[in-house]
Coordinates of C-alpha atoms and ligand atoms in Angstrom, one line a residue:
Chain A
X317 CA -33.8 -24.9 10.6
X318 CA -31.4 -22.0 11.1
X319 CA -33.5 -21.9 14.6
X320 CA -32.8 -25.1 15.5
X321 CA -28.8 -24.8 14.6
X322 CA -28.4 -21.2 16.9
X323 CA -30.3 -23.2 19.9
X324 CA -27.8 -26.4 19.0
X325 CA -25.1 -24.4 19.2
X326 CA -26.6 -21.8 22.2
X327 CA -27.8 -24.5 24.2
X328 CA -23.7 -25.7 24.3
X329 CA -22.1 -22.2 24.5
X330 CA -25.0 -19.3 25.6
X331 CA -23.8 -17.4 22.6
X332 CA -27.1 -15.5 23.0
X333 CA -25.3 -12.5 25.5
X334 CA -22.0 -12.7 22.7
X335 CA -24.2 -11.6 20.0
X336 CA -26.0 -9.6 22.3
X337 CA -22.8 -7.5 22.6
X338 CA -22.2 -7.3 18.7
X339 CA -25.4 -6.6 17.2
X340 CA -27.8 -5.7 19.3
X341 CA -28.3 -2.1 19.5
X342 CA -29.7 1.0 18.8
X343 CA -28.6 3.9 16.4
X344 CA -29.5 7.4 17.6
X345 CA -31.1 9.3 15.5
X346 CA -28.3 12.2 15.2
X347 CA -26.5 9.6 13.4
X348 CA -28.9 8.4 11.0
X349 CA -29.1 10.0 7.9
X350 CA -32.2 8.5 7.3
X351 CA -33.5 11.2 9.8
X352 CA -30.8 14.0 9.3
X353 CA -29.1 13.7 6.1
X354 CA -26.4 15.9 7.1
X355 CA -25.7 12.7 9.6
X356 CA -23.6 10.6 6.5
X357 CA -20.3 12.3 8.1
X358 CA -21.0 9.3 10.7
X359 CA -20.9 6.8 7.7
X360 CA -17.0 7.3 6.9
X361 CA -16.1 5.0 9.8
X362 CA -18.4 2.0 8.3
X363 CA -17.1 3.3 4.8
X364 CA -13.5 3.0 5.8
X365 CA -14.4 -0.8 7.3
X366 CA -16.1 -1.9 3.8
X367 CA -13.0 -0.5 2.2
X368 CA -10.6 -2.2 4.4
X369 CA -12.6 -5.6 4.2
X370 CA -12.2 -4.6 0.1
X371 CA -8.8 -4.0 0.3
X372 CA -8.0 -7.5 2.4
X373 CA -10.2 -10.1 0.1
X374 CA -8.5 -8.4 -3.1
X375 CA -5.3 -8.5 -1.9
X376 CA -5.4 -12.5 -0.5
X377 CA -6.6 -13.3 -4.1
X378 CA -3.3 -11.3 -5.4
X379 CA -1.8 -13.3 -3.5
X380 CA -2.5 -16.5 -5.2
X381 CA -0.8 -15.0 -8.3
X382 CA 1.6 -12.6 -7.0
X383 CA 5.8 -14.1 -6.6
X384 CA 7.8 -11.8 -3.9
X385 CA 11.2 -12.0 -5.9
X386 CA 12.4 -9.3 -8.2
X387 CA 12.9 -11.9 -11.1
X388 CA 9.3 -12.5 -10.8
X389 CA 7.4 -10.2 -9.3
X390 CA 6.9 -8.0 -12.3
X391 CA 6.3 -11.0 -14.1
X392 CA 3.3 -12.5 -11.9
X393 CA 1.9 -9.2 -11.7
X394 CA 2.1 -8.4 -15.4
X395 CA 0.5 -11.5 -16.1
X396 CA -2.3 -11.3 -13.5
X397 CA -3.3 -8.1 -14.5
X398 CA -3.1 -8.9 -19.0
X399 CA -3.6 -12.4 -18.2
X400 CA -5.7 -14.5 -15.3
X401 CA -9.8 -13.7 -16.0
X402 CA -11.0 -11.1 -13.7
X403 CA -7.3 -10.2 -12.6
X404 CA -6.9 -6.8 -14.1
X405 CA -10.5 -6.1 -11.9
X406 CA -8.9 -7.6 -8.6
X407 CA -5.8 -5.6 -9.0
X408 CA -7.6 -2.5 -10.2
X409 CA -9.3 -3.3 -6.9
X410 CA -6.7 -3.3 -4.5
X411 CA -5.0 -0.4 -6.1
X412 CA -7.8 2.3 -6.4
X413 CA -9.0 0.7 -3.0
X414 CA -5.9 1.9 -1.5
X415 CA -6.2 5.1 -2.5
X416 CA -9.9 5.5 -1.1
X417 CA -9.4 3.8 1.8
X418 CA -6.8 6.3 2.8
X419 CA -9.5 9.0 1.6
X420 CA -12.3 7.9 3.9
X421 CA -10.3 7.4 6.7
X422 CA -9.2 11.2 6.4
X423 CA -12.9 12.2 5.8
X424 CA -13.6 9.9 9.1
X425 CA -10.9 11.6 11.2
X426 CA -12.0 14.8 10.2
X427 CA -15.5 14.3 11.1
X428 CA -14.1 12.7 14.8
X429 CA -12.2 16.0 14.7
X430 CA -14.8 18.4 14.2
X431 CA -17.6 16.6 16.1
X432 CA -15.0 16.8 18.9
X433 CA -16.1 13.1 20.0
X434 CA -12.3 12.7 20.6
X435 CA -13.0 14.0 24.1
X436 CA -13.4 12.3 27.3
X437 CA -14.2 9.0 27.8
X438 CA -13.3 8.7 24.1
X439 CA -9.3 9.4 24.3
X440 CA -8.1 5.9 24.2
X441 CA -10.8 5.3 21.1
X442 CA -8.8 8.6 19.1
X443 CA -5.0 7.1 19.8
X444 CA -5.7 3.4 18.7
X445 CA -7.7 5.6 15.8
X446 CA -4.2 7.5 14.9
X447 CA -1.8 4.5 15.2
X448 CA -4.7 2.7 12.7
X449 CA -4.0 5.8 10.5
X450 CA 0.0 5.1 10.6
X451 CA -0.3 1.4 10.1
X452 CA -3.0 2.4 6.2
X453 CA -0.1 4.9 5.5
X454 CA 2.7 1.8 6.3
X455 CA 0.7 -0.5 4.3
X456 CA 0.0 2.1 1.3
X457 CA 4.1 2.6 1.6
X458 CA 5.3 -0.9 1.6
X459 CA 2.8 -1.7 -1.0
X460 CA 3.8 0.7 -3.7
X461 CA 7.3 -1.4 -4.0
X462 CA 5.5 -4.8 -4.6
X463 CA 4.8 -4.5 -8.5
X464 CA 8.3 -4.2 -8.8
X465 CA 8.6 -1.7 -11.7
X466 CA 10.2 1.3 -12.1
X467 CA 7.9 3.8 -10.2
X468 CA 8.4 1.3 -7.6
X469 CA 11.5 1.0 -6.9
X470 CA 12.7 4.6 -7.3
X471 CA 9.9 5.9 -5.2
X472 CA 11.3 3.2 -2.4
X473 CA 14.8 4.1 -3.3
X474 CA 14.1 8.2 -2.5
X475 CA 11.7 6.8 1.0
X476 CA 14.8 5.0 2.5
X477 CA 17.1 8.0 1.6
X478 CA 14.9 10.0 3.7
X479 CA 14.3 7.8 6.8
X480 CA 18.0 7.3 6.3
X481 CA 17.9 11.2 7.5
X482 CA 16.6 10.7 10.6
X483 CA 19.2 11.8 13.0
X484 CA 20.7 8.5 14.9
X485 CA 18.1 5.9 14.1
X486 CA 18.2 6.4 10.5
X487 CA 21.1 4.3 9.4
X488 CA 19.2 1.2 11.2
X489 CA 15.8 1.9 9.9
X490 CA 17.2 1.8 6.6
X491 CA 18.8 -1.3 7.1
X492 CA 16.3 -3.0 8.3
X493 CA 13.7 -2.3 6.0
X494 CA 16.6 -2.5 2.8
X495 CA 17.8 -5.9 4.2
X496 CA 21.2 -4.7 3.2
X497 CA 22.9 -2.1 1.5
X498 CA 21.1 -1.9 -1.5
X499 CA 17.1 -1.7 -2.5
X500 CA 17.2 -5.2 -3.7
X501 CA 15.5 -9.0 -3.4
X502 CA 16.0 -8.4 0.3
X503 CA 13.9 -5.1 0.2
X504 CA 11.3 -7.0 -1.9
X505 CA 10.7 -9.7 0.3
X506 CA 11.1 -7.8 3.5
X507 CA 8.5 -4.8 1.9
X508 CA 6.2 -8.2 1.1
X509 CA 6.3 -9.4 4.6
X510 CA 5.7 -6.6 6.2
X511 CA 2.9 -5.4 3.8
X512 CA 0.9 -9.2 4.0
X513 CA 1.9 -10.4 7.9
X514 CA 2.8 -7.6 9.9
X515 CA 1.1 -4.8 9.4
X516 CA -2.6 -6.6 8.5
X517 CA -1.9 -8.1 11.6
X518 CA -1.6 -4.9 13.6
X519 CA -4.3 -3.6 11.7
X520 CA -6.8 -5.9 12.9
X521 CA -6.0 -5.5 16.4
X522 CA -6.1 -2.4 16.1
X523 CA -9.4 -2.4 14.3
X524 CA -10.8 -5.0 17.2
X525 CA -9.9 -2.6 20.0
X526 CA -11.0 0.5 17.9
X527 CA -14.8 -1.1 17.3
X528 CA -14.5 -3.0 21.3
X529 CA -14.5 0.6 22.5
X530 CA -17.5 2.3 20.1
X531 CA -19.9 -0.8 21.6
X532 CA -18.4 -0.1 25.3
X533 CA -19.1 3.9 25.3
X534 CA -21.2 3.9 22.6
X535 CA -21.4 7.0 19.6
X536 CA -20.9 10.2 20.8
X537 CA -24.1 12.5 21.6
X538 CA -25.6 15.4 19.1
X539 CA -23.6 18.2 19.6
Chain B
X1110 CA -19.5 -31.2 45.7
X1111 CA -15.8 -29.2 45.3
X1112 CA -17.3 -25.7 44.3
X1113 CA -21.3 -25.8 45.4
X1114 CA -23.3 -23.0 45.8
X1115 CA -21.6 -21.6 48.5
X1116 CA -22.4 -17.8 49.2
X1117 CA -18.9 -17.4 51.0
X1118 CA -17.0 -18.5 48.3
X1119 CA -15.4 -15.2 47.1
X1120 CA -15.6 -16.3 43.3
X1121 CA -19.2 -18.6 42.1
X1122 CA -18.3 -21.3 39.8
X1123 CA -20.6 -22.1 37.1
X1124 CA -21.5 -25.9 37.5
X1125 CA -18.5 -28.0 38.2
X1126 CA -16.6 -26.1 35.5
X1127 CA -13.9 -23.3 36.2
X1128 CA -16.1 -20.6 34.4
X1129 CA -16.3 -17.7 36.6
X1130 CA -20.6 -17.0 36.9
X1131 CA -21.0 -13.5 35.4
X1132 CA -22.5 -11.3 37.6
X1133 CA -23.0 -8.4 35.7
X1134 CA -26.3 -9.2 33.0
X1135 CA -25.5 -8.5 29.2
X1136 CA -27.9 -5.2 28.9
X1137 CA -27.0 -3.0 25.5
X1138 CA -26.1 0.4 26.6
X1139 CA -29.4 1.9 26.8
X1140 CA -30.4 4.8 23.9
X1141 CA -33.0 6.6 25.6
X1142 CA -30.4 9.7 26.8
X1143 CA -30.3 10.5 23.1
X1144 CA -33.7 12.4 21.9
X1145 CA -35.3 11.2 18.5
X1146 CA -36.4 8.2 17.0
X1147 CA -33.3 5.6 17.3
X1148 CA -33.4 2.6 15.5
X1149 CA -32.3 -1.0 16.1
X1150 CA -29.0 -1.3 14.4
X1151 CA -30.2 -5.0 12.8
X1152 CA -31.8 -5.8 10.6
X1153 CA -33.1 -1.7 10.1
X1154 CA -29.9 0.0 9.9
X1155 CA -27.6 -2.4 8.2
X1156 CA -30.3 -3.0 5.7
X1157 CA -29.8 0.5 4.6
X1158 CA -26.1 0.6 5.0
X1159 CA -25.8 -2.4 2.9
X1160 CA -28.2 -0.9 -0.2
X1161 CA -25.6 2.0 0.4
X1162 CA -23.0 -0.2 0.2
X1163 CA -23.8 -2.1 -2.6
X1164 CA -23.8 1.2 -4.6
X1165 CA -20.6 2.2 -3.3
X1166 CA -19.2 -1.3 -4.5
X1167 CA -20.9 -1.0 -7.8
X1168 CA -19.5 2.3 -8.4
X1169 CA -16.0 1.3 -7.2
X1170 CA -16.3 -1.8 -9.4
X1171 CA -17.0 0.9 -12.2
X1172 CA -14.0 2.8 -12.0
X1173 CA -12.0 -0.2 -11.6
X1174 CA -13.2 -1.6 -15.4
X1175 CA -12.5 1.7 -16.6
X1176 CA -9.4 2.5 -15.0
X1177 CA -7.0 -0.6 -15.2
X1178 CA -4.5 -0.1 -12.3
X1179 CA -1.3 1.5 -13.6
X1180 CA 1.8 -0.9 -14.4
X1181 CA 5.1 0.3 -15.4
X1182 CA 8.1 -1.1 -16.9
X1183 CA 10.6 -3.2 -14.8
X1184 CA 12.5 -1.9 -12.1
X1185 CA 16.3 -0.9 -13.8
X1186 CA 18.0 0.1 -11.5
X1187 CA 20.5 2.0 -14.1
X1188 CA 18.0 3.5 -15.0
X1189 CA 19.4 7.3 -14.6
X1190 CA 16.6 9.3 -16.0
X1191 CA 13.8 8.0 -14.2
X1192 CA 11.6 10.6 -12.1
X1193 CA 10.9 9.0 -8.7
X1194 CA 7.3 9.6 -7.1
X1195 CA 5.8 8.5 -4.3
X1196 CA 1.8 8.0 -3.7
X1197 CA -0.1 10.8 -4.0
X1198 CA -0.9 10.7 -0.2
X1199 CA 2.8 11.0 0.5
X1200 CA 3.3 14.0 -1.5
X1201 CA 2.9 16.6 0.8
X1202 CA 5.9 15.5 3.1
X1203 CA 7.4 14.6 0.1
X1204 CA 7.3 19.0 -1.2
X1205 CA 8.1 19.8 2.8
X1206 CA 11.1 17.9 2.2
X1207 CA 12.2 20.3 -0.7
X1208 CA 12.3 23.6 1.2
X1209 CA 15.3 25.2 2.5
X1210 CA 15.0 25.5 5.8
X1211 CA 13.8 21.7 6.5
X1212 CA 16.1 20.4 3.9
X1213 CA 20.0 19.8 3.7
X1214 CA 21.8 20.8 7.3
X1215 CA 18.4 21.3 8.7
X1216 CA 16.6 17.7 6.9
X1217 CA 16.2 17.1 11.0
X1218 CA 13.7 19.6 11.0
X1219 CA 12.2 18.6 7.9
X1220 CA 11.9 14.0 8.5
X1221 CA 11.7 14.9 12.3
X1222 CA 10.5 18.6 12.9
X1223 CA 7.6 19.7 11.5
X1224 CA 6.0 16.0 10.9
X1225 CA 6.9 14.7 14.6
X1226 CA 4.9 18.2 16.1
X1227 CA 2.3 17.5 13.5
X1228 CA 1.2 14.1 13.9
X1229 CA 2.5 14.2 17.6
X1230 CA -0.2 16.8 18.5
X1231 CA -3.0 15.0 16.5
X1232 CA -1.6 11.6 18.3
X1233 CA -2.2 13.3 21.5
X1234 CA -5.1 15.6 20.6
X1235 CA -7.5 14.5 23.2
X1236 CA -4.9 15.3 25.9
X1237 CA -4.0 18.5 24.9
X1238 CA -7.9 19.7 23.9
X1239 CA -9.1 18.8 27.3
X1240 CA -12.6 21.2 27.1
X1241 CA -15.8 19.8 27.4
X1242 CA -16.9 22.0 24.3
X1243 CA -17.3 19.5 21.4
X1244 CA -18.5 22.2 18.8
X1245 CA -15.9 23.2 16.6
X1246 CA -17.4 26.5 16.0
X1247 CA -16.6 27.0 19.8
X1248 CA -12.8 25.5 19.7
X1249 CA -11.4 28.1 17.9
X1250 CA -8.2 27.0 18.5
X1251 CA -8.1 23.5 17.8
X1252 CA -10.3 23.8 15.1
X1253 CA -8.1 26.6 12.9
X1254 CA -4.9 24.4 13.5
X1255 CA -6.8 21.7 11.8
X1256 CA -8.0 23.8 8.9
X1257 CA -4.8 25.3 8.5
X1258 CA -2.6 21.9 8.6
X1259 CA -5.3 20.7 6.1
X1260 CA -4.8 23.4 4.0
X1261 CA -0.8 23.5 4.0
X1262 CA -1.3 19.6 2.9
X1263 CA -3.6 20.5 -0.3
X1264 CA -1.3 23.4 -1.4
X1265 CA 1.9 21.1 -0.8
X1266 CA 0.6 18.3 -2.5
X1267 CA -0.5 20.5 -5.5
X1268 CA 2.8 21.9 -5.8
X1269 CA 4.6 18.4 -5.9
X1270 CA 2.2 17.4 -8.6
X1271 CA 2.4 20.9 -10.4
X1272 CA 6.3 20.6 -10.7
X1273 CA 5.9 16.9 -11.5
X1274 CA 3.8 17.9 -14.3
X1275 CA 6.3 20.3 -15.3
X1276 CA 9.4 18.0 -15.0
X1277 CA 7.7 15.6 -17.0
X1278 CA 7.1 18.3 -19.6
X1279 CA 10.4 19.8 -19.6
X1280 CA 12.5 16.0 -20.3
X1281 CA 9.7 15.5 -22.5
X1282 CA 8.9 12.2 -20.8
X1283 CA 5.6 10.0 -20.3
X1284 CA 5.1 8.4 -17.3
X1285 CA 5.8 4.4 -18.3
X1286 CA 2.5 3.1 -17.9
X1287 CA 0.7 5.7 -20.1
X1288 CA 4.0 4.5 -22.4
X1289 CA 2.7 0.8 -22.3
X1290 CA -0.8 1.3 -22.6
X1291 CA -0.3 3.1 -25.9
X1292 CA 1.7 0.5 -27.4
X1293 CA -0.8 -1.9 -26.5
X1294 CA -3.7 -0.1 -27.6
X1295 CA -1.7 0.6 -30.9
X1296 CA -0.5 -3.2 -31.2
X1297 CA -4.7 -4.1 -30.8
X1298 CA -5.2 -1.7 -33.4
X1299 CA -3.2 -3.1 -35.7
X1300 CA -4.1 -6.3 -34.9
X1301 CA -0.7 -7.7 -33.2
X1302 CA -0.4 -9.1 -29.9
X1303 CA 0.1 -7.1 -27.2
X1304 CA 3.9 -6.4 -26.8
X1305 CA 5.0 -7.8 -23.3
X1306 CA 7.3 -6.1 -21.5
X1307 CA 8.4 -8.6 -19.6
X1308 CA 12.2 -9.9 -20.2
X1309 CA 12.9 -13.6 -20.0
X1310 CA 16.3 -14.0 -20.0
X1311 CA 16.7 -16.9 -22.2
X1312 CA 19.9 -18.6 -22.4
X1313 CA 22.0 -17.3 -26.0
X1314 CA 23.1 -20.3 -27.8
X1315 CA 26.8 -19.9 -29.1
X1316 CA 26.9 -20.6 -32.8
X1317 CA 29.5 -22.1 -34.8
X1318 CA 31.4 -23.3 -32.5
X1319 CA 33.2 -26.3 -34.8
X1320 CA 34.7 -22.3 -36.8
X1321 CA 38.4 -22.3 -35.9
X1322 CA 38.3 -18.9 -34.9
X1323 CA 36.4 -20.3 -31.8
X1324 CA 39.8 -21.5 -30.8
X1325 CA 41.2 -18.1 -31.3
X1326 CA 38.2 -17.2 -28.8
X1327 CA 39.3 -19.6 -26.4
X1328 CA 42.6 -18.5 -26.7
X1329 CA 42.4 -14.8 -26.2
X1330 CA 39.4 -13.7 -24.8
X1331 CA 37.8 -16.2 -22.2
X1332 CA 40.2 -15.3 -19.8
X1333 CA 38.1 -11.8 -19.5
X1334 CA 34.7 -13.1 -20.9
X1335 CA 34.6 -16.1 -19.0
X1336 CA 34.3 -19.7 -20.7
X1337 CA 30.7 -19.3 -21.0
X1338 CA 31.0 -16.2 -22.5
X1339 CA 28.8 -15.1 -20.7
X1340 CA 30.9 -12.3 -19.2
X1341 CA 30.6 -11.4 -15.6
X1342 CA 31.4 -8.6 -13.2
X1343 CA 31.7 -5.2 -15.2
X1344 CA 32.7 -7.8 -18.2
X1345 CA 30.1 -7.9 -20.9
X1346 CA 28.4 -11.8 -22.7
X1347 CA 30.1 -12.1 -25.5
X1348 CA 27.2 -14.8 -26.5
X1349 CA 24.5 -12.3 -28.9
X1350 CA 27.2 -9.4 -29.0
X1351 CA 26.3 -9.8 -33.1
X1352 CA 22.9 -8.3 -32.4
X1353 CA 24.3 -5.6 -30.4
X1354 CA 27.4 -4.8 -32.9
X1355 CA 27.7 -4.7 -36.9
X1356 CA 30.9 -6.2 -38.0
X1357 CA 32.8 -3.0 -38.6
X1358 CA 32.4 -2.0 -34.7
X1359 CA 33.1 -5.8 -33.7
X1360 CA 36.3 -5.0 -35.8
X1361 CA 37.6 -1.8 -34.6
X1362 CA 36.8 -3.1 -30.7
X1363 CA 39.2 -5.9 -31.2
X1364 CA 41.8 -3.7 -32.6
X1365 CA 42.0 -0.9 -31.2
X1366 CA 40.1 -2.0 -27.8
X1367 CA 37.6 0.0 -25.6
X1368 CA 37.7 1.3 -22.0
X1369 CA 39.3 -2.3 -19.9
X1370 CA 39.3 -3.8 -23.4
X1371 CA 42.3 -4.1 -24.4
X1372 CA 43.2 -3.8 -27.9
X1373 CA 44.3 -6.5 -30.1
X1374 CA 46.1 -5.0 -32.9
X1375 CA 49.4 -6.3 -31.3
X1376 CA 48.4 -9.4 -30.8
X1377 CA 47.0 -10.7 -33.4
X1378 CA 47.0 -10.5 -37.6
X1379 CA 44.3 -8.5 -39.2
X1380 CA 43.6 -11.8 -40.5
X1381 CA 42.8 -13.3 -37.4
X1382 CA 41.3 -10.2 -35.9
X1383 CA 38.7 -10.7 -39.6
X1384 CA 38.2 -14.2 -38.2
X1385 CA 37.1 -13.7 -34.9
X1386 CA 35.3 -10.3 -36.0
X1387 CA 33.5 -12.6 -38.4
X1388 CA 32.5 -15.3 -36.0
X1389 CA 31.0 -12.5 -33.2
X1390 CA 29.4 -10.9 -35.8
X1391 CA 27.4 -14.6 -36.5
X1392 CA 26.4 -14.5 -32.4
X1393 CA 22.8 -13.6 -33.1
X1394 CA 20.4 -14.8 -30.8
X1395 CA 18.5 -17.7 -32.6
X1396 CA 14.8 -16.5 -34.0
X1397 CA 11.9 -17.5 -31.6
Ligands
LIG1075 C1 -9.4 1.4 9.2 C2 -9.6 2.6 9.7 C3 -10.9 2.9 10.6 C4 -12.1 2.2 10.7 C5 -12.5 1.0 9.9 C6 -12.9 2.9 11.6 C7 -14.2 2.6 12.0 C8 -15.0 3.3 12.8 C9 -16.4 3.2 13.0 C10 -17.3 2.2 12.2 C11 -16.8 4.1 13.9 C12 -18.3 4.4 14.3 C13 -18.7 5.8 14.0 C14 -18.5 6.2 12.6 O1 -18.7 5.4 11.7 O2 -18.2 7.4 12.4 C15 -15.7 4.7 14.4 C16 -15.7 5.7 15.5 C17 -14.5 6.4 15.9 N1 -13.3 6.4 15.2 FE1 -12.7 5.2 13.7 N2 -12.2 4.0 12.2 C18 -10.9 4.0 11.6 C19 -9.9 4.9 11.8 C20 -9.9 5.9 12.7 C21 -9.0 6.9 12.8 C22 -7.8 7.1 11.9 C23 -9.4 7.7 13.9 C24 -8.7 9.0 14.4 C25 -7.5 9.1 14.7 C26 -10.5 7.1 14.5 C27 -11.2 7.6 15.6 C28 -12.5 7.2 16.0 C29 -13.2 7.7 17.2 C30 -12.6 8.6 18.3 C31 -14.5 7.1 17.1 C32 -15.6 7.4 18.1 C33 -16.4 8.5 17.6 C34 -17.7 8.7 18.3 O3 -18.0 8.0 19.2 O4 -18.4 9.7 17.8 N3 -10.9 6.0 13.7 N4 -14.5 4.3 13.7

């Protein structure tokens, strides 16, 4: 039956050459650890990927619970986590999921590094990598402040004194992330935005170009 | 037909649509440069990266059961003694920060400086490693910049946590979550709901108000305390100030006054100052 749906639907839009591009190919053998166990270093990238795809289902069911005001938010968030079934897990999830996701990442850049597959034709594939690596450290930042407690807000409060230090632009930065002169509901709902909407957002354009590029030039060669 | 088959035509249509006809054939990048036994990436391969997976997940789902993510008390702002950190993958800029010479009149070097050169030149490694060596073993360079950056991060990250550790020690303070979970594991022991620590400000009925020295009230002090008396603007409620003070101390604020507060002894008898005393002493919030 599943037969007869793909040739429905290829028949209409000659998907075949589209899955063609996204599945269909071969993994050396210098990367498969299968055949050279010291080959899991190539894992960290598809590690990183099932973290992030962790880290994006928890957090859009936090979501359902979670209210971006500071009368609330450590309310909702209390009561997910001592309250809702399973919400203690899903936010146990997103937290410890933050931390790992920033782990593999590092392990993955490091193994980039060292396997110097950063080189030519690959350049391009290494920048989008770094500004990915910026946009997990911006999330991991603008998410500390959501649970609205005290760990939250003084760690924010001490951030935006230092990128207040930043010679000329500092001033606005602050401002713009603060929402005003103060950390306060401005900072909450402007930390919220930008750690659901913008920065996902980037993220998985980021992420498309980033995995565009591995199936266009394919992995790097044994060293 | 508008757009036939026409070999002159600079750009072939596909049927009478505007898709372009591909000319270049779909053909996965072909694996037979590399030497060895190569796989097909599906099914094969994600099989096995998905029993690896589920390991991982089961694992992660583990540590999750076992290690409730942390939740403090509410932010308060007031509060003074509170020792900020940030995420332990911020700490090493976080220790940079703390050093003389990147702190204070030279903080540029330290938020711009040293960070800006370090994540500038891994922004732009590819362009400034432009060698066809790949081993690292052979990029001596490169590669003892990177072990030496990653090495300045452990230590400086260690050290933040160290003197963390230490400042914790020396206020004699717990961290807040550690705080709540032991009152909530002591409060199951015993048996008791778990204490919540979340505030609801609940509106604090004011009682008696048919006592005459409500008029007294309304006479002397709503002007400050508001009508409400719910206070306002550097002015404390007046509403539940019986739970805060004992009579005696309700007494002596009214006489003799306290900071703005002005004092009362002037004003009024000690008779009335007893009255009103009396009735702020009754503003208790009403038992849940
Ligand atoms: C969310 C974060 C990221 C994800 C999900 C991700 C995923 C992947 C995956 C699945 C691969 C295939 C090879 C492998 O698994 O090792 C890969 C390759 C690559 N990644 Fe990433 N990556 C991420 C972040 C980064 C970062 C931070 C960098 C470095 C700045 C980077 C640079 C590269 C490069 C240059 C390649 C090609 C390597 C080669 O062909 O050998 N990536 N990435």
């Amino acid at each position: 039956m599943f037969k007869g749906i793909y040739n429905w639907i290829d028949e209409r839009l000659d998907i075949t050459p589209m899955w063609r591009d996204v599945a269909d190919h071969e993994v050396p053998e210098h990367v498969n650890p299968a055949h050279h166990f010291s080959a899991f270093v190539y894992c960290f990238g598809g590690l990183t990927f099932f973290i992030t795809v962790i880290q994006i289902l928890s957090g859009m069911f936090l979501t359902m619970y979670y209210v971006p005001d500071i009368i609330n938010a450590y309310a909702s968030v209390d009561y997910l986590q001592h309250k809702v079934a399973f919400g203690g897990i899903v936010r146990a999830m997103h937290h410890w999921g933050a931390s790992l996701v920033i782990v593999m990442m590092f392990l993955h850049t490091l193994r980039v590094f060292f396997t110097g597959s950063y080189k030519a034709p690959r350049e391009m594939n290494w920048v989008v990598g770094m500004l990915i690596f910026f946009i997990m450290l911006g999330l991991g930042l603008t998410g500390y402040l959501l649970p609205w407690d005290n760990k939250a807000y003084f760690a924010t409060k001490v951030t935006l004194q230092i990128a207040e230090s930043v010679p000329y632009l500092g001033p606005y930065i602050k401002e713009l992330l603060n929402g005003g002169e103060i950390v306060g509901a401005q900072t909450l709902t402007r930390f919220f935005a930008i750690h659901v909407f913008f920065l996902p957002g980037a993220l998985l354009a980021l992420l498309a170009a980033h995995f565009f590029m591995i199936r266009k030039q394919g992995i790097s060669g044994p060293l | 037909m508008a757009h036939g088959h026409n070999s002159k035509e600079k750009v072939v249509f596909v049927g009478d649509s505007r898709v372009k006809k591909n000319s270049m054939v779909n053909i996965p990048p072909d694996f037979t440069s590399f030497p060895g036994k190569s796989e097909a990436f599906i099914p094969y391969f994600l099989l096995k990266e998905w029993m690896v997976g589920v390991v991982v997940l089961v694992g992660f789902l583990v540590l999750t059961i076992a290690h409730p993510a942390p939740l403090g008390y509410p932010a308060d702002p007031m509060n003074a003694a509170f020792i900020p950190m940030p995420d332990w993958y911020f700490l090493f800029m976080y220790q940079l920060l703390k050093y003389p010479y990147v702190s204070g009149d030279y903080v540029v070097l330290g938020v711009m400086g040293i960070p800006g050169l370090a994540f500038g030149a891994l922004l732009l490694a590819p362009f400034l490693d432009t060698g066809k060596e790949r081993r690292f073993y052979r990029r001596p360079i490169a590669s003892s910049l990177m072990l030496l950056s990653l090495i300045s991060c452990v230590y400086l990250t260690k050290v933040s946590w160290d003197h963390y550790q230490h400042q914790l020690e020396e206020s004699g303070t717990k961290p807040e979550h550690i705080v709540r979970e032991e009152k909530a594991r002591e409060a199951y022991e015993k048996g008791q709901p778990a204490p919540s620590a979340v505030k609801r400000a609940k509106p604090v009925a004011i009682v008696a108000e048919d006592d005459p020295a409500y008029g007294l009230i309304k006479q002397n002090c709503m002007a400050c305390h508001a009508t409400d008396l719910n206070g306002g603007s550097g002015i404390p409620a007046l509403r539940g100030i019986g739970d805060q003070f004992s009579l005696e101390e309700l007494h002596d604020v009214v006489t003799n006054g306290n900071g703005n507060m002005p004092a009362f002894k002037d004003k009024l008898s000690t008779a009335e100052i007893d009255q009103i005393a009396t009735w702020l002493s009754k503003q208790k919030k009403a038992a849940e």
